[in-house]
mmCIF file of C-alpha atoms in Angstrom:
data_model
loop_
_atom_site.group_PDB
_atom_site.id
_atom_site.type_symbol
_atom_site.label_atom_id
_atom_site.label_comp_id
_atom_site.label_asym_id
_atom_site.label_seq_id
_atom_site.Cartn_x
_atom_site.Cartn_y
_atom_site.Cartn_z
ATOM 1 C CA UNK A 846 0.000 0.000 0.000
ATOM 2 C CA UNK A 847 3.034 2.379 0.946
ATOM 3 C CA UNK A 848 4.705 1.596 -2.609
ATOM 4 C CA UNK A 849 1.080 2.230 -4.315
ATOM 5 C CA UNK A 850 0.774 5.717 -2.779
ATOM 6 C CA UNK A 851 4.697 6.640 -3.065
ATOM 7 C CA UNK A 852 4.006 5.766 -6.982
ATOM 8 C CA UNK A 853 0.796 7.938 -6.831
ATOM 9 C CA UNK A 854 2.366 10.759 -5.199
ATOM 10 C CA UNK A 855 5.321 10.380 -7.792
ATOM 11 C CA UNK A 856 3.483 10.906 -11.186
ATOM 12 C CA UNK A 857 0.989 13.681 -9.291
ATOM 13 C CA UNK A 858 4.399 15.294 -8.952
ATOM 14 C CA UNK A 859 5.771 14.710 -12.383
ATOM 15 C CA UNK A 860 2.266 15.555 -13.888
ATOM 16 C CA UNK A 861 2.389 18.706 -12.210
ATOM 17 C CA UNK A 862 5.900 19.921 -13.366
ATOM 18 C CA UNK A 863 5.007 18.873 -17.190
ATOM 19 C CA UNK A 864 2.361 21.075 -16.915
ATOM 20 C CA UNK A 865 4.000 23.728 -15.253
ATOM 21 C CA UNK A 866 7.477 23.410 -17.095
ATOM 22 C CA UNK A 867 5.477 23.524 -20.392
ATOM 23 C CA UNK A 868 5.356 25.880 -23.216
ATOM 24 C CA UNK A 869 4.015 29.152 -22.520
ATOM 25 C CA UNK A 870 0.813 29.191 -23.705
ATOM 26 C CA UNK A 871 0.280 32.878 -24.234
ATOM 27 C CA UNK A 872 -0.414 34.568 -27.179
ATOM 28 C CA UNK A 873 2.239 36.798 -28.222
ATOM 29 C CA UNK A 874 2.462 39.916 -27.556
ATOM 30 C CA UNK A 875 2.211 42.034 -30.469
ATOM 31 C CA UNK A 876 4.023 45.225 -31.443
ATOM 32 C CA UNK A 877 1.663 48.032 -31.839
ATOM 33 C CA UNK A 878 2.749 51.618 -33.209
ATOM 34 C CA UNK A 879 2.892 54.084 -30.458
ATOM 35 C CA UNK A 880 1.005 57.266 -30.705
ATOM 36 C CA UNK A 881 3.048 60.122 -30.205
ATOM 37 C CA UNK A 882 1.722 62.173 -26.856
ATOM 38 C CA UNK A 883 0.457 65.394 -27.994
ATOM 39 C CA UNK A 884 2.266 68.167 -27.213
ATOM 40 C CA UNK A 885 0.616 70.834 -24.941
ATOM 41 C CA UNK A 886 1.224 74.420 -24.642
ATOM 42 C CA UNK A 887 0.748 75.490 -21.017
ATOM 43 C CA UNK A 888 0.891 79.004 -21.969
ATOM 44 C CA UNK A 889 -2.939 78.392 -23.297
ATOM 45 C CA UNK A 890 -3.784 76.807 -20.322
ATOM 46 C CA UNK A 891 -1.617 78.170 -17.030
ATOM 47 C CA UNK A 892 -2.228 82.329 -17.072
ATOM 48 C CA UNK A 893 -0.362 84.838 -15.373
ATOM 49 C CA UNK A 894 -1.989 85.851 -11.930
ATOM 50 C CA UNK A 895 -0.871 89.155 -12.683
ATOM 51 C CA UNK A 896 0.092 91.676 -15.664
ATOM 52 C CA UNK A 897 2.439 92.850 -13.102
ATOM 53 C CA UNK A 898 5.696 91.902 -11.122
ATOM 54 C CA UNK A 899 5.408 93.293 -7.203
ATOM 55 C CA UNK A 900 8.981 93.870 -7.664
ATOM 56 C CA UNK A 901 8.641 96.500 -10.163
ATOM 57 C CA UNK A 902 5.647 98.533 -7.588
ATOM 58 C CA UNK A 903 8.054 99.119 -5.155
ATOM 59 C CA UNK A 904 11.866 99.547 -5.382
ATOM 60 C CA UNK A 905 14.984 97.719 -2.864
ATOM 61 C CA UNK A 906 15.605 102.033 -1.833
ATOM 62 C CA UNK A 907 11.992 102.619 -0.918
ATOM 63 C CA UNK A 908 11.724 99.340 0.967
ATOM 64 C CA UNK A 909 15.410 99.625 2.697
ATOM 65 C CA UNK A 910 14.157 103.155 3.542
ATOM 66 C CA UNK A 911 10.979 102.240 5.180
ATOM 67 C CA UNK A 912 12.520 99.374 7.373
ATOM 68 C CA UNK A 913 15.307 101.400 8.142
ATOM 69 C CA UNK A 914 17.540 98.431 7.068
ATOM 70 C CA UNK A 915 19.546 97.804 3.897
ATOM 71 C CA UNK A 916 17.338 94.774 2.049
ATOM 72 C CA UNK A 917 17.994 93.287 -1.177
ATOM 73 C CA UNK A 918 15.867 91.622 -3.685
ATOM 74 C CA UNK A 919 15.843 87.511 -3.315
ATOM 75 C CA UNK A 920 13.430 86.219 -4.783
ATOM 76 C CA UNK A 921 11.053 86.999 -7.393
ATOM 77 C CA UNK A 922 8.345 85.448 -9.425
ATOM 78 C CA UNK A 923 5.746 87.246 -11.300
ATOM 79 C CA UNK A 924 3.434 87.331 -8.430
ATOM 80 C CA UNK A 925 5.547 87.718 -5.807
ATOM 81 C CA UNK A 926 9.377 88.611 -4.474
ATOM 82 C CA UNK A 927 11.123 88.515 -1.143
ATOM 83 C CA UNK A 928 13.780 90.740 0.101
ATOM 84 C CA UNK A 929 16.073 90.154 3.043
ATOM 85 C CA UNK A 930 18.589 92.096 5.333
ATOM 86 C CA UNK A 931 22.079 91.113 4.616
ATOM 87 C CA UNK A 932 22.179 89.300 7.727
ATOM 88 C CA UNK A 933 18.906 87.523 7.104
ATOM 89 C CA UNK A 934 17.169 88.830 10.151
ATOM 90 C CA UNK A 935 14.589 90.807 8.380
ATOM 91 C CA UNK A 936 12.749 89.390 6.110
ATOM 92 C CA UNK A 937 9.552 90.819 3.876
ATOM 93 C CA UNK A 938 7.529 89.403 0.974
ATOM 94 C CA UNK A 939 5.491 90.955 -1.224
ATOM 95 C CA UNK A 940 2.941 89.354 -3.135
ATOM 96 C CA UNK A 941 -0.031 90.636 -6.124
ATOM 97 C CA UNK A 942 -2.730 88.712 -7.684
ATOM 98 C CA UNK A 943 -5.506 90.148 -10.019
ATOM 99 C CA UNK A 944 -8.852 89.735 -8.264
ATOM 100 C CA UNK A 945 -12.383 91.137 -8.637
ATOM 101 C CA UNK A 946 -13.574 92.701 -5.434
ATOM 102 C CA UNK A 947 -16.255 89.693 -5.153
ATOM 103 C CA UNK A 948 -13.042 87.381 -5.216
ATOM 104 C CA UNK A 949 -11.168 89.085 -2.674
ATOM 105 C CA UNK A 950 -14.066 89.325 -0.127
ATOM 106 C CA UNK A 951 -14.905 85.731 -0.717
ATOM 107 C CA UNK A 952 -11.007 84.675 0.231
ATOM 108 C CA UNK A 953 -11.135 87.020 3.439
ATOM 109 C CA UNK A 954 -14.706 85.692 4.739
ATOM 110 C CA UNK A 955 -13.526 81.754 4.214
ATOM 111 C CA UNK A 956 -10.579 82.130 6.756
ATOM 112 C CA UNK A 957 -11.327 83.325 9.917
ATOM 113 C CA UNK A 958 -7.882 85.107 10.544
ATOM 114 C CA UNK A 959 -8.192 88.731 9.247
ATOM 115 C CA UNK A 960 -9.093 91.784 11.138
ATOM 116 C CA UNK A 961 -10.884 95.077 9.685
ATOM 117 C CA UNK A 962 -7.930 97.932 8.929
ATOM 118 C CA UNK A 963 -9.408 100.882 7.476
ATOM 119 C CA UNK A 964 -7.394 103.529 5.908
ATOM 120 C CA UNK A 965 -5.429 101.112 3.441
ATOM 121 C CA UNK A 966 -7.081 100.576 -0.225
ATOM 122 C CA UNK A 967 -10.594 99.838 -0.869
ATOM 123 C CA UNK A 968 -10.532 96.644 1.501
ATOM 124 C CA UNK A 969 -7.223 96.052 4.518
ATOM 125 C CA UNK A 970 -7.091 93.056 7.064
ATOM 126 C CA UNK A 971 -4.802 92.238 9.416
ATOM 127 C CA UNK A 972 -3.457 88.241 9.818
ATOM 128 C CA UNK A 973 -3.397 87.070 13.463
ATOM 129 C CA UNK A 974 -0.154 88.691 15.533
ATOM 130 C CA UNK A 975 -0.329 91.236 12.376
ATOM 131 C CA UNK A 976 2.386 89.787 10.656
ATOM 132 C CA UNK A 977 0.833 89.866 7.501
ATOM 133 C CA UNK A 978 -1.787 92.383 5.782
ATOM 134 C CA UNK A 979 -3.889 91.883 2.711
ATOM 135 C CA UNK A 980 -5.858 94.911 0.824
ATOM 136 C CA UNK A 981 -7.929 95.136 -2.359
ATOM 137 C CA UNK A 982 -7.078 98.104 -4.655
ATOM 138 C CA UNK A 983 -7.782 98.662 -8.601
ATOM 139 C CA UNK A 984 -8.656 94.958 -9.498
ATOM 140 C CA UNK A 985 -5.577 93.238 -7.382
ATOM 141 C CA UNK A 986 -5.007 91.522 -4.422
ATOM 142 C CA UNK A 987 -1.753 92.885 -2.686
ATOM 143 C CA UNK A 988 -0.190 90.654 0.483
ATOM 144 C CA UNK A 989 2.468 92.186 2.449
ATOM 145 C CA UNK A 990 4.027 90.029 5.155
ATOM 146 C CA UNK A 991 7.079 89.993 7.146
ATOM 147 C CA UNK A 992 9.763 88.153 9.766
ATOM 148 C CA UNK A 993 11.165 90.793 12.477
ATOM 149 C CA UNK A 994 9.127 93.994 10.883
ATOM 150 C CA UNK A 995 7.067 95.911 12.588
ATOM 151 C CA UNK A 996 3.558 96.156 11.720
ATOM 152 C CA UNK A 997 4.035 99.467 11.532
ATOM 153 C CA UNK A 998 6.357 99.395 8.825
ATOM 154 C CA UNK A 999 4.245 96.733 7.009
ATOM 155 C CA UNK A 1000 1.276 98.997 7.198
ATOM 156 C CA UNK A 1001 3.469 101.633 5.595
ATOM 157 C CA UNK A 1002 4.859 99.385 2.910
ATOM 158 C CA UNK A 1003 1.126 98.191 1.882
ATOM 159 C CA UNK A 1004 -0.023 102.171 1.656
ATOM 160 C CA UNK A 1005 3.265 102.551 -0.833
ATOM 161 C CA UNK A 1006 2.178 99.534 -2.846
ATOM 162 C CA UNK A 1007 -1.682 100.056 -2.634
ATOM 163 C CA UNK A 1008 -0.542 104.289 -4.224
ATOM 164 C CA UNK A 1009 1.682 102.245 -7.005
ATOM 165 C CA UNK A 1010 -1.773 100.800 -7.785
ATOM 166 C CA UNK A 1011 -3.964 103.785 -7.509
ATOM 167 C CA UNK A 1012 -1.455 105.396 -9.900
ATOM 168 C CA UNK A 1013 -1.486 102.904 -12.511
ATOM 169 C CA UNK A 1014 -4.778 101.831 -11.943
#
């Protein structure tokens, strides 16, 4: 019975690596012409947020003048720019976005962290610990925030960049 079983377990085994050892029995895989991916132009999809660069409202002298520290120019995109003391302890960034008015209200009432400012623009808010002020003027939204500055001296740089706007505007 032992030698009928060892035989039976023998050819299960060998039946079972025929049939795995066998020929594939997939059907070939066929070369098919690639179509070429289309190319896109993002410039007719991705538009500019602004007509503007920031860095061209307000100049390194004004700014340097109205923080009463030497700041130079370190980065800048078309909507925004960042300028820097030498030493890197003051640090402020501007930032301008085309908006309608409706647009700019609606962004202010969805977060709850800005503050009423009059006497800035058609719109001004405050961020929390006033490190940061937005303000609606002539179709854009204008952002100034900053790292060791004084609100003070943020609220002076926004009324320099909000006139930039009323002037072109």
């Amino acid at each position: 019975m032992k030698k009928i079983l060892a035989l039976l377990l023998a050819m299960l085994m060998l039946a079972v690596c025929v049939t795995a050892c066998g020929e594939d029995t997939a059907p070939p895989v066929v070369d098919e012409e690639e179509e070429p991916t289309p190319s896109i132009n993002y410039e007719d999809y991705v538009k500019p947020v602004v007509d503007r660069k920031v860095s061209e409202c307000i100049t390194e002298a004004e700014l340097s003048d109205m923080m009463d520290v030497e700041v130079k120019l370190v980065i800048d995109t078309d909507s925004a720019a960042t300028y820097q003391s030498e030493n890197g302890h003051y640090m402020v960034t501007l930032a301008l976005e085309s908006r309608t008015r409706d647009e700019f209200d609606t962004m202010v009432a969805d977060t709850a962290i800005w503050t009423p400012h009059a006497g800035v623009g058609e719109a001004a808010y405050w961020g929390v610990g006033q490190t940061e002020m937005v303000a609606y003027q002539s179709g854009y939204a204008v952002s100034v925030s900053g790292y060791n500055v004084y609100y003070g001296c943020l609220e002076t740089i926004m009324k320099r960049l909000v006139d930039s706007l009323k002037q072109e505007g």
